[in-house]
């Protein structure tokens, strides 16, 4: 049976479904999961792990926000507060948002989008997951045996002097770094070597451009973090003077090393999110993405610029000359980001826009990323950054980018690929309500923090002056709305897994990339027979079939389109 | 409301706040225009082209060179301007005026120490109004950062080197000063006030401040002043409550275990040693985090001892 006939003929599709075999049920038992080399199962295992990390980090966030209800704190001591915000930052950054979209949706969709059977190195892929688990264990051990109080940035010389579990935590982050490097390496090789014959670079889905640019950063920047953390451990454990001035070191050197990784890491978080949004907006508007080349190249440009702007984290510590150079370079990142936003808007033009949950997340992304990006201008400009540096303005800005953009894109991706991943439908009404709750909760949490920041409220403060209380309380209320929204998602997705309606159509949204042209959920080797050939963002032959309430690939021009 | 000065900032009190605030509001206006545009266009498209039965997507160009160049170039021009104005305004705030009055700042966990040319010292910053003030800063332990929001001023304070900053405030008044680089347990209590005084008042203050023991009505009173001024109060309570260090209430003359084994009686020489070399005999159960007070004058140490004795008697 040729692939064309397979996808074009609805009854053939159903015949395949009758056998009922897919990657989820082709083998059974815990062992078949823990030793799997299947990228789709690894994606599901990452999803479980990341959900756990998000939950833990979220609990810490609520603890922090609750404690900030009054200026004198509620129940925590100063030290416990410092532990709570450090764990919130470290868990969310290293365990959730850096692996984030690539680990779950990259792993699931990348080989499918290429029409490949798996990633280039399936064993390395499984090792990445085990490294993630090992890193997570280190982080949790350091929590249980005595916590860390340095903030997620581990700034020296504080981190070499504090008596808390810095070595355990940094070893965890070191191991997580390797997980990230291996995933990046795998994706780079997969995209280079496993593209099907007809798919040139300029015919790849933009999700793949996002993942490719991300992978390049992961491979090039993460080793610097690893080396930096090893130096930190060497200084703490052996007393070698590298960063601590009392041992003859230079504390600002640490910040240069740290941000040389951690600024590109910001783009490790946002680039895959931008890839997701490009897919969501195009598919749900049934429109070819506007300015494909500009979006693809801007991902690469952002990845390249990301390596040369780290100094803007240190404007209150560097010389005017250094600051001038880094400020100018920093602004260069804003243009490709703006270009992407304009392209997404232009894609909506004359579209056929379906406002389902994934699309609501995509639109929320444009709103929140707009605020996150524009507030970056205040921090890129030297004069205004000096006043705003290390205040809540910065906290609000990076939450708009990391949570408002990346987490929102993660949730959009989750709702978009969920039926394909699990073959189960979720409650669309609850999904929309949750999306709106998350959107409102997020804004109520973080908009007041911009004002706290401009009024001078420093970040990482357990206690604060009375004049800041009102805005802090608004922010805390928002955090709980956000938490309710996220919890609602957990509930209905769980319900979907346990008792959700079965999804049997291949292509519920009318997607044009290859993962939508295989069965749901996909078979173990992704495609029955040869993968189909199809141009991404070409919707003219993806037609709605009312009989199956889904879309089919049809070369017959006479079919009715919806 | 969003463009009103008082909504975003504490009242600007130093000479460079005008330029700073102008730039902030300029970026705010640009951002508001772009954001409103994005949301308006997005909303309009979503409403106009939302999925309805019988209507399908219409063909439209997949790219448009002119449009794409326009929406890349206009923001580029704007950000060049923002960068340039941001840099020149910043540079003015970094260029030290030659005739500035210098105050030496020492940051330590978790207090500030401001030292004046005549050896006056205080945990709050006192400066004359209408005069350029240069702060020369260093830290005794970890990185701190000195922030005075009303002056839009912030500068990291780094151990093992000096950093500096300057301001001029023409309006007498009291302003907040924060530590803005995370520095551990009491980071959020590392606050101080900036007292801007008319020149004559400042001259009086600084002369008086230089001689704590001589100014105090008694040695005991001097000890109490020093207890607050030197930052002892951050870690040692006089109420019996245990903070970062042991409480002073009823402690003088008593014996205590020290970490690493052994016991010591808190007498005059133990107090002196603990000030000069605090890590020598740390009371068991406490972290060795106390900074040294090596430069303290003999009469000041005597005054502190007198004060501690009074606490032992419960006076």
PDB file of C-alpha atoms in Angstrom, chain A residues 89-273:
ATOM      1  CA  UNK A  89      14.441  29.553  40.803  1.00  0.00           C
ATOM      2  CA  UNK A  90      16.782  26.566  40.527  1.00  0.00           C
ATOM      3  CA  UNK A  91      14.047  23.978  39.994  1.00  0.00           C
ATOM      4  CA  UNK A  92      12.101  26.056  37.507  1.00  0.00           C
ATOM      5  CA  UNK A  93      15.182  27.086  35.544  1.00  0.00           C
ATOM      6  CA  UNK A  94      17.280  23.949  35.417  1.00  0.00           C
ATOM      7  CA  UNK A  95      14.682  21.197  35.815  1.00  0.00           C
ATOM      8  CA  UNK A  96      11.698  22.653  34.006  1.00  0.00           C
ATOM      9  CA  UNK A  97      12.163  25.491  31.611  1.00  0.00           C
ATOM     10  CA  UNK A  98      15.588  24.764  30.077  1.00  0.00           C
ATOM     11  CA  UNK A  99      14.742  21.154  29.148  1.00  0.00           C
ATOM     12  CA  UNK A 100      11.100  22.262  28.642  1.00  0.00           C
ATOM     13  CA  UNK A 101       9.836  22.293  25.103  1.00  0.00           C
ATOM     14  CA  UNK A 102      12.788  20.513  23.398  1.00  0.00           C
ATOM     15  CA  UNK A 103      12.789  17.589  25.837  1.00  0.00           C
ATOM     16  CA  UNK A 104       9.068  16.913  25.585  1.00  0.00           C
ATOM     17  CA  UNK A 105       7.764  18.274  22.286  1.00  0.00           C
ATOM     18  CA  UNK A 106      11.103  18.308  20.477  1.00  0.00           C
ATOM     19  CA  UNK A 107      11.581  14.669  21.302  1.00  0.00           C
ATOM     20  CA  UNK A 108       8.039  13.793  20.322  1.00  0.00           C
ATOM     21  CA  UNK A 109       7.617  15.857  17.183  1.00  0.00           C
ATOM     22  CA  UNK A 110      11.078  16.339  15.682  1.00  0.00           C
ATOM     23  CA  UNK A 111      11.551  12.847  14.167  1.00  0.00           C
ATOM     24  CA  UNK A 112       7.872  12.746  13.159  1.00  0.00           C
ATOM     25  CA  UNK A 113       8.127  16.101  11.426  1.00  0.00           C
ATOM     26  CA  UNK A 114      11.122  14.782   9.499  1.00  0.00           C
ATOM     27  CA  UNK A 115       9.361  11.548   8.604  1.00  0.00           C
ATOM     28  CA  UNK A 116      12.161   9.727  10.422  1.00  0.00           C
ATOM     29  CA  UNK A 117      11.897   6.593  12.552  1.00  0.00           C
ATOM     30  CA  UNK A 118      13.685   8.146  15.517  1.00  0.00           C
ATOM     31  CA  UNK A 119      16.378  10.661  16.444  1.00  0.00           C
ATOM     32  CA  UNK A 120      19.897  10.001  15.142  1.00  0.00           C
ATOM     33  CA  UNK A 121      21.157   8.554  18.437  1.00  0.00           C
ATOM     34  CA  UNK A 122      18.306   6.866  20.327  1.00  0.00           C
ATOM     35  CA  UNK A 123      20.551   5.505  23.100  1.00  0.00           C
ATOM     36  CA  UNK A 124      22.066   8.919  23.743  1.00  0.00           C
ATOM     37  CA  UNK A 125      18.511  10.226  23.912  1.00  0.00           C
ATOM     38  CA  UNK A 126      17.623   7.776  26.677  1.00  0.00           C
ATOM     39  CA  UNK A 127      20.858   8.666  28.481  1.00  0.00           C
ATOM     40  CA  UNK A 128      19.776  12.345  28.395  1.00  0.00           C
ATOM     41  CA  UNK A 129      16.624  11.402  30.258  1.00  0.00           C
ATOM     42  CA  UNK A 130      18.551   9.440  32.877  1.00  0.00           C
ATOM     43  CA  UNK A 131      20.925  12.375  33.331  1.00  0.00           C
ATOM     44  CA  UNK A 132      17.921  14.600  33.852  1.00  0.00           C
ATOM     45  CA  UNK A 133      16.616  12.224  36.519  1.00  0.00           C
ATOM     46  CA  UNK A 134      20.043  12.075  38.190  1.00  0.00           C
ATOM     47  CA  UNK A 135      20.312  15.864  38.215  1.00  0.00           C
ATOM     48  CA  UNK A 136      16.828  16.100  39.669  1.00  0.00           C
ATOM     49  CA  UNK A 137      17.787  13.627  42.423  1.00  0.00           C
ATOM     50  CA  UNK A 138      20.807  15.776  43.334  1.00  0.00           C
ATOM     51  CA  UNK A 139      18.604  18.859  43.511  1.00  0.00           C
ATOM     52  CA  UNK A 140      16.055  17.110  45.702  1.00  0.00           C
ATOM     53  CA  UNK A 141      18.742  15.621  47.942  1.00  0.00           C
ATOM     54  CA  UNK A 142      20.219  19.069  48.486  1.00  0.00           C
ATOM     55  CA  UNK A 143      16.718  20.243  49.430  1.00  0.00           C
ATOM     56  CA  UNK A 144      16.158  17.446  51.896  1.00  0.00           C
ATOM     57  CA  UNK A 145      19.540  17.464  53.627  1.00  0.00           C
ATOM     58  CA  UNK A 146      19.788  21.204  54.118  1.00  0.00           C
ATOM     59  CA  UNK A 147      18.736  23.415  51.218  1.00  0.00           C
ATOM     60  CA  UNK A 148      20.604  26.077  49.300  1.00  0.00           C
ATOM     61  CA  UNK A 149      20.368  29.821  49.909  1.00  0.00           C
ATOM     62  CA  UNK A 150      22.380  31.383  47.085  1.00  0.00           C
ATOM     63  CA  UNK A 151      19.653  32.141  44.570  1.00  0.00           C
ATOM     64  CA  UNK A 152      19.669  30.122  41.334  1.00  0.00           C
ATOM     65  CA  UNK A 153      22.655  32.152  40.110  1.00  0.00           C
ATOM     66  CA  UNK A 154      25.150  30.894  42.760  1.00  0.00           C
ATOM     67  CA  UNK A 155      26.973  34.264  42.789  1.00  0.00           C
ATOM     68  CA  UNK A 156      30.449  34.212  44.313  1.00  0.00           C
ATOM     69  CA  UNK A 157      31.867  34.888  46.813  1.00  0.00           C
ATOM     70  CA  UNK A 158      28.602  34.292  48.657  1.00  0.00           C
ATOM     71  CA  UNK A 159      28.231  30.805  47.200  1.00  0.00           C
ATOM     72  CA  UNK A 160      31.746  29.801  48.262  1.00  0.00           C
ATOM     73  CA  UNK A 161      31.180  31.071  51.809  1.00  0.00           C
ATOM     74  CA  UNK A 162      27.650  29.951  52.689  1.00  0.00           C
ATOM     75  CA  UNK A 163      27.315  26.801  54.754  1.00  0.00           C
ATOM     76  CA  UNK A 164      24.427  25.373  52.689  1.00  0.00           C
ATOM     77  CA  UNK A 165      24.426  22.503  50.161  1.00  0.00           C
ATOM     78  CA  UNK A 166      25.979  24.381  47.252  1.00  0.00           C
ATOM     79  CA  UNK A 167      28.153  21.487  46.055  1.00  0.00           C
ATOM     80  CA  UNK A 168      25.239  19.040  45.788  1.00  0.00           C
ATOM     81  CA  UNK A 169      23.114  21.553  43.960  1.00  0.00           C
ATOM     82  CA  UNK A 170      25.824  22.601  41.506  1.00  0.00           C
ATOM     83  CA  UNK A 171      26.687  18.962  40.802  1.00  0.00           C
ATOM     84  CA  UNK A 172      23.014  18.457  39.989  1.00  0.00           C
ATOM     85  CA  UNK A 173      23.068  21.409  37.622  1.00  0.00           C
ATOM     86  CA  UNK A 174      26.338  20.131  36.107  1.00  0.00           C
ATOM     87  CA  UNK A 175      24.718  16.776  35.336  1.00  0.00           C
ATOM     88  CA  UNK A 176      21.593  18.462  33.966  1.00  0.00           C
ATOM     89  CA  UNK A 177      23.921  20.398  31.675  1.00  0.00           C
ATOM     90  CA  UNK A 178      25.059  17.158  30.076  1.00  0.00           C
ATOM     91  CA  UNK A 179      21.464  16.085  29.606  1.00  0.00           C
ATOM     92  CA  UNK A 180      20.943  19.342  27.734  1.00  0.00           C
ATOM     93  CA  UNK A 181      24.139  18.995  25.650  1.00  0.00           C
ATOM     94  CA  UNK A 182      23.264  15.449  24.563  1.00  0.00           C
ATOM     95  CA  UNK A 183      19.740  16.423  23.560  1.00  0.00           C
ATOM     96  CA  UNK A 184      21.111  19.354  21.558  1.00  0.00           C
ATOM     97  CA  UNK A 185      23.722  17.191  19.868  1.00  0.00           C
ATOM     98  CA  UNK A 186      21.106  14.622  18.980  1.00  0.00           C
ATOM     99  CA  UNK A 187      18.796  17.220  17.430  1.00  0.00           C
ATOM    100  CA  UNK A 188      21.566  18.872  15.419  1.00  0.00           C
ATOM    101  CA  UNK A 189      22.654  15.567  13.901  1.00  0.00           C
ATOM    102  CA  UNK A 190      19.068  14.416  13.348  1.00  0.00           C
ATOM    103  CA  UNK A 191      18.113  17.581  11.492  1.00  0.00           C
ATOM    104  CA  UNK A 192      21.272  17.456   9.378  1.00  0.00           C
ATOM    105  CA  UNK A 193      21.204  13.776   8.503  1.00  0.00           C
ATOM    106  CA  UNK A 194      17.650  12.481   8.694  1.00  0.00           C
ATOM    107  CA  UNK A 195      15.706  15.003   6.655  1.00  0.00           C
ATOM    108  CA  UNK A 196      13.761  13.217   3.900  1.00  0.00           C
ATOM    109  CA  UNK A 197      14.776  13.683   0.286  1.00  0.00           C
ATOM    110  CA  UNK A 198      12.302  16.452  -0.539  1.00  0.00           C
ATOM    111  CA  UNK A 199      12.781  18.494   2.623  1.00  0.00           C
ATOM    112  CA  UNK A 200      15.427  21.150   2.071  1.00  0.00           C
ATOM    113  CA  UNK A 201      16.369  23.515   4.901  1.00  0.00           C
ATOM    114  CA  UNK A 202      13.869  26.033   3.597  1.00  0.00           C
ATOM    115  CA  UNK A 203      11.063  23.483   3.668  1.00  0.00           C
ATOM    116  CA  UNK A 204      11.411  22.515   7.317  1.00  0.00           C
ATOM    117  CA  UNK A 205       8.630  23.367   9.755  1.00  0.00           C
ATOM    118  CA  UNK A 206       9.621  26.459  11.769  1.00  0.00           C
ATOM    119  CA  UNK A 207       9.431  24.376  14.939  1.00  0.00           C
ATOM    120  CA  UNK A 208      12.512  22.585  13.614  1.00  0.00           C
ATOM    121  CA  UNK A 209      14.315  25.866  12.955  1.00  0.00           C
ATOM    122  CA  UNK A 210      13.579  26.852  16.550  1.00  0.00           C
ATOM    123  CA  UNK A 211      14.823  23.522  17.883  1.00  0.00           C
ATOM    124  CA  UNK A 212      17.893  23.648  15.650  1.00  0.00           C
ATOM    125  CA  UNK A 213      18.899  27.130  16.810  1.00  0.00           C
ATOM    126  CA  UNK A 214      18.291  26.031  20.401  1.00  0.00           C
ATOM    127  CA  UNK A 215      20.373  22.894  19.973  1.00  0.00           C
ATOM    128  CA  UNK A 216      23.312  24.901  18.658  1.00  0.00           C
ATOM    129  CA  UNK A 217      23.217  27.069  21.805  1.00  0.00           C
ATOM    130  CA  UNK A 218      22.896  24.018  24.043  1.00  0.00           C
ATOM    131  CA  UNK A 219      25.943  22.401  22.506  1.00  0.00           C
ATOM    132  CA  UNK A 220      28.130  25.523  22.488  1.00  0.00           C
ATOM    133  CA  UNK A 221      27.141  27.331  25.693  1.00  0.00           C
ATOM    134  CA  UNK A 222      26.320  24.619  28.215  1.00  0.00           C
ATOM    135  CA  UNK A 223      29.935  23.372  28.542  1.00  0.00           C
ATOM    136  CA  UNK A 224      30.863  26.835  29.850  1.00  0.00           C
ATOM    137  CA  UNK A 225      28.331  26.438  32.663  1.00  0.00           C
ATOM    138  CA  UNK A 226      29.764  23.002  33.416  1.00  0.00           C
ATOM    139  CA  UNK A 227      33.312  24.356  33.649  1.00  0.00           C
ATOM    140  CA  UNK A 228      32.180  27.309  35.772  1.00  0.00           C
ATOM    141  CA  UNK A 229      30.371  25.081  38.240  1.00  0.00           C
ATOM    142  CA  UNK A 230      33.378  22.742  38.457  1.00  0.00           C
ATOM    143  CA  UNK A 231      35.583  25.740  39.265  1.00  0.00           C
ATOM    144  CA  UNK A 232      33.079  26.765  41.938  1.00  0.00           C
ATOM    145  CA  UNK A 233      33.153  23.278  43.431  1.00  0.00           C
ATOM    146  CA  UNK A 234      36.974  23.281  43.283  1.00  0.00           C
ATOM    147  CA  UNK A 235      37.055  26.583  45.148  1.00  0.00           C
ATOM    148  CA  UNK A 236      34.616  25.420  47.820  1.00  0.00           C
ATOM    149  CA  UNK A 237      36.047  21.956  48.288  1.00  0.00           C
ATOM    150  CA  UNK A 238      39.772  22.574  47.782  1.00  0.00           C
ATOM    151  CA  UNK A 239      40.161  26.256  48.597  1.00  0.00           C
ATOM    152  CA  UNK A 240      41.610  27.112  45.171  1.00  0.00           C
ATOM    153  CA  UNK A 241      41.328  30.874  44.711  1.00  0.00           C
ATOM    154  CA  UNK A 242      39.386  31.545  41.541  1.00  0.00           C
ATOM    155  CA  UNK A 243      36.407  33.719  42.440  1.00  0.00           C
ATOM    156  CA  UNK A 244      36.806  34.520  46.153  1.00  0.00           C
ATOM    157  CA  UNK A 245      38.859  37.691  46.659  1.00  0.00           C
ATOM    158  CA  UNK A 246      40.028  36.515  50.080  1.00  0.00           C
ATOM    159  CA  UNK A 247      41.765  33.663  48.240  1.00  0.00           C
ATOM    160  CA  UNK A 248      43.068  35.962  45.515  1.00  0.00           C
ATOM    161  CA  UNK A 249      40.188  35.379  43.092  1.00  0.00           C
ATOM    162  CA  UNK A 250      37.894  37.729  41.212  1.00  0.00           C
ATOM    163  CA  UNK A 251      34.188  37.556  42.102  1.00  0.00           C
ATOM    164  CA  UNK A 252      33.070  39.287  38.910  1.00  0.00           C
ATOM    165  CA  UNK A 253      34.820  36.630  36.812  1.00  0.00           C
ATOM    166  CA  UNK A 254      32.197  34.198  38.034  1.00  0.00           C
ATOM    167  CA  UNK A 255      29.435  36.470  36.789  1.00  0.00           C
ATOM    168  CA  UNK A 256      31.025  36.697  33.345  1.00  0.00           C
ATOM    169  CA  UNK A 257      31.343  32.912  33.126  1.00  0.00           C
ATOM    170  CA  UNK A 258      27.902  32.301  34.525  1.00  0.00           C
ATOM    171  CA  UNK A 259      26.084  34.687  32.197  1.00  0.00           C
ATOM    172  CA  UNK A 260      28.108  33.558  29.206  1.00  0.00           C
ATOM    173  CA  UNK A 261      25.981  30.420  29.543  1.00  0.00           C
ATOM    174  CA  UNK A 262      22.932  31.714  31.285  1.00  0.00           C
ATOM    175  CA  UNK A 263      22.127  34.475  28.889  1.00  0.00           C
ATOM    176  CA  UNK A 264      22.120  32.146  25.873  1.00  0.00           C
ATOM    177  CA  UNK A 265      20.098  29.846  28.131  1.00  0.00           C
ATOM    178  CA  UNK A 266      17.333  32.446  28.046  1.00  0.00           C
ATOM    179  CA  UNK A 267      17.140  31.784  24.318  1.00  0.00           C
ATOM    180  CA  UNK A 268      17.282  28.030  24.941  1.00  0.00           C
ATOM    181  CA  UNK A 269      13.998  28.728  26.708  1.00  0.00           C
ATOM    182  CA  UNK A 270      12.365  31.091  24.209  1.00  0.00           C
ATOM    183  CA  UNK A 271      13.447  29.848  20.743  1.00  0.00           C
ATOM    184  CA  UNK A 272      11.580  26.510  20.899  1.00  0.00           C
ATOM    185  CA  UNK A 273       8.578  28.442  22.229  1.00  0.00           C
TER     186      UNK A 273
END
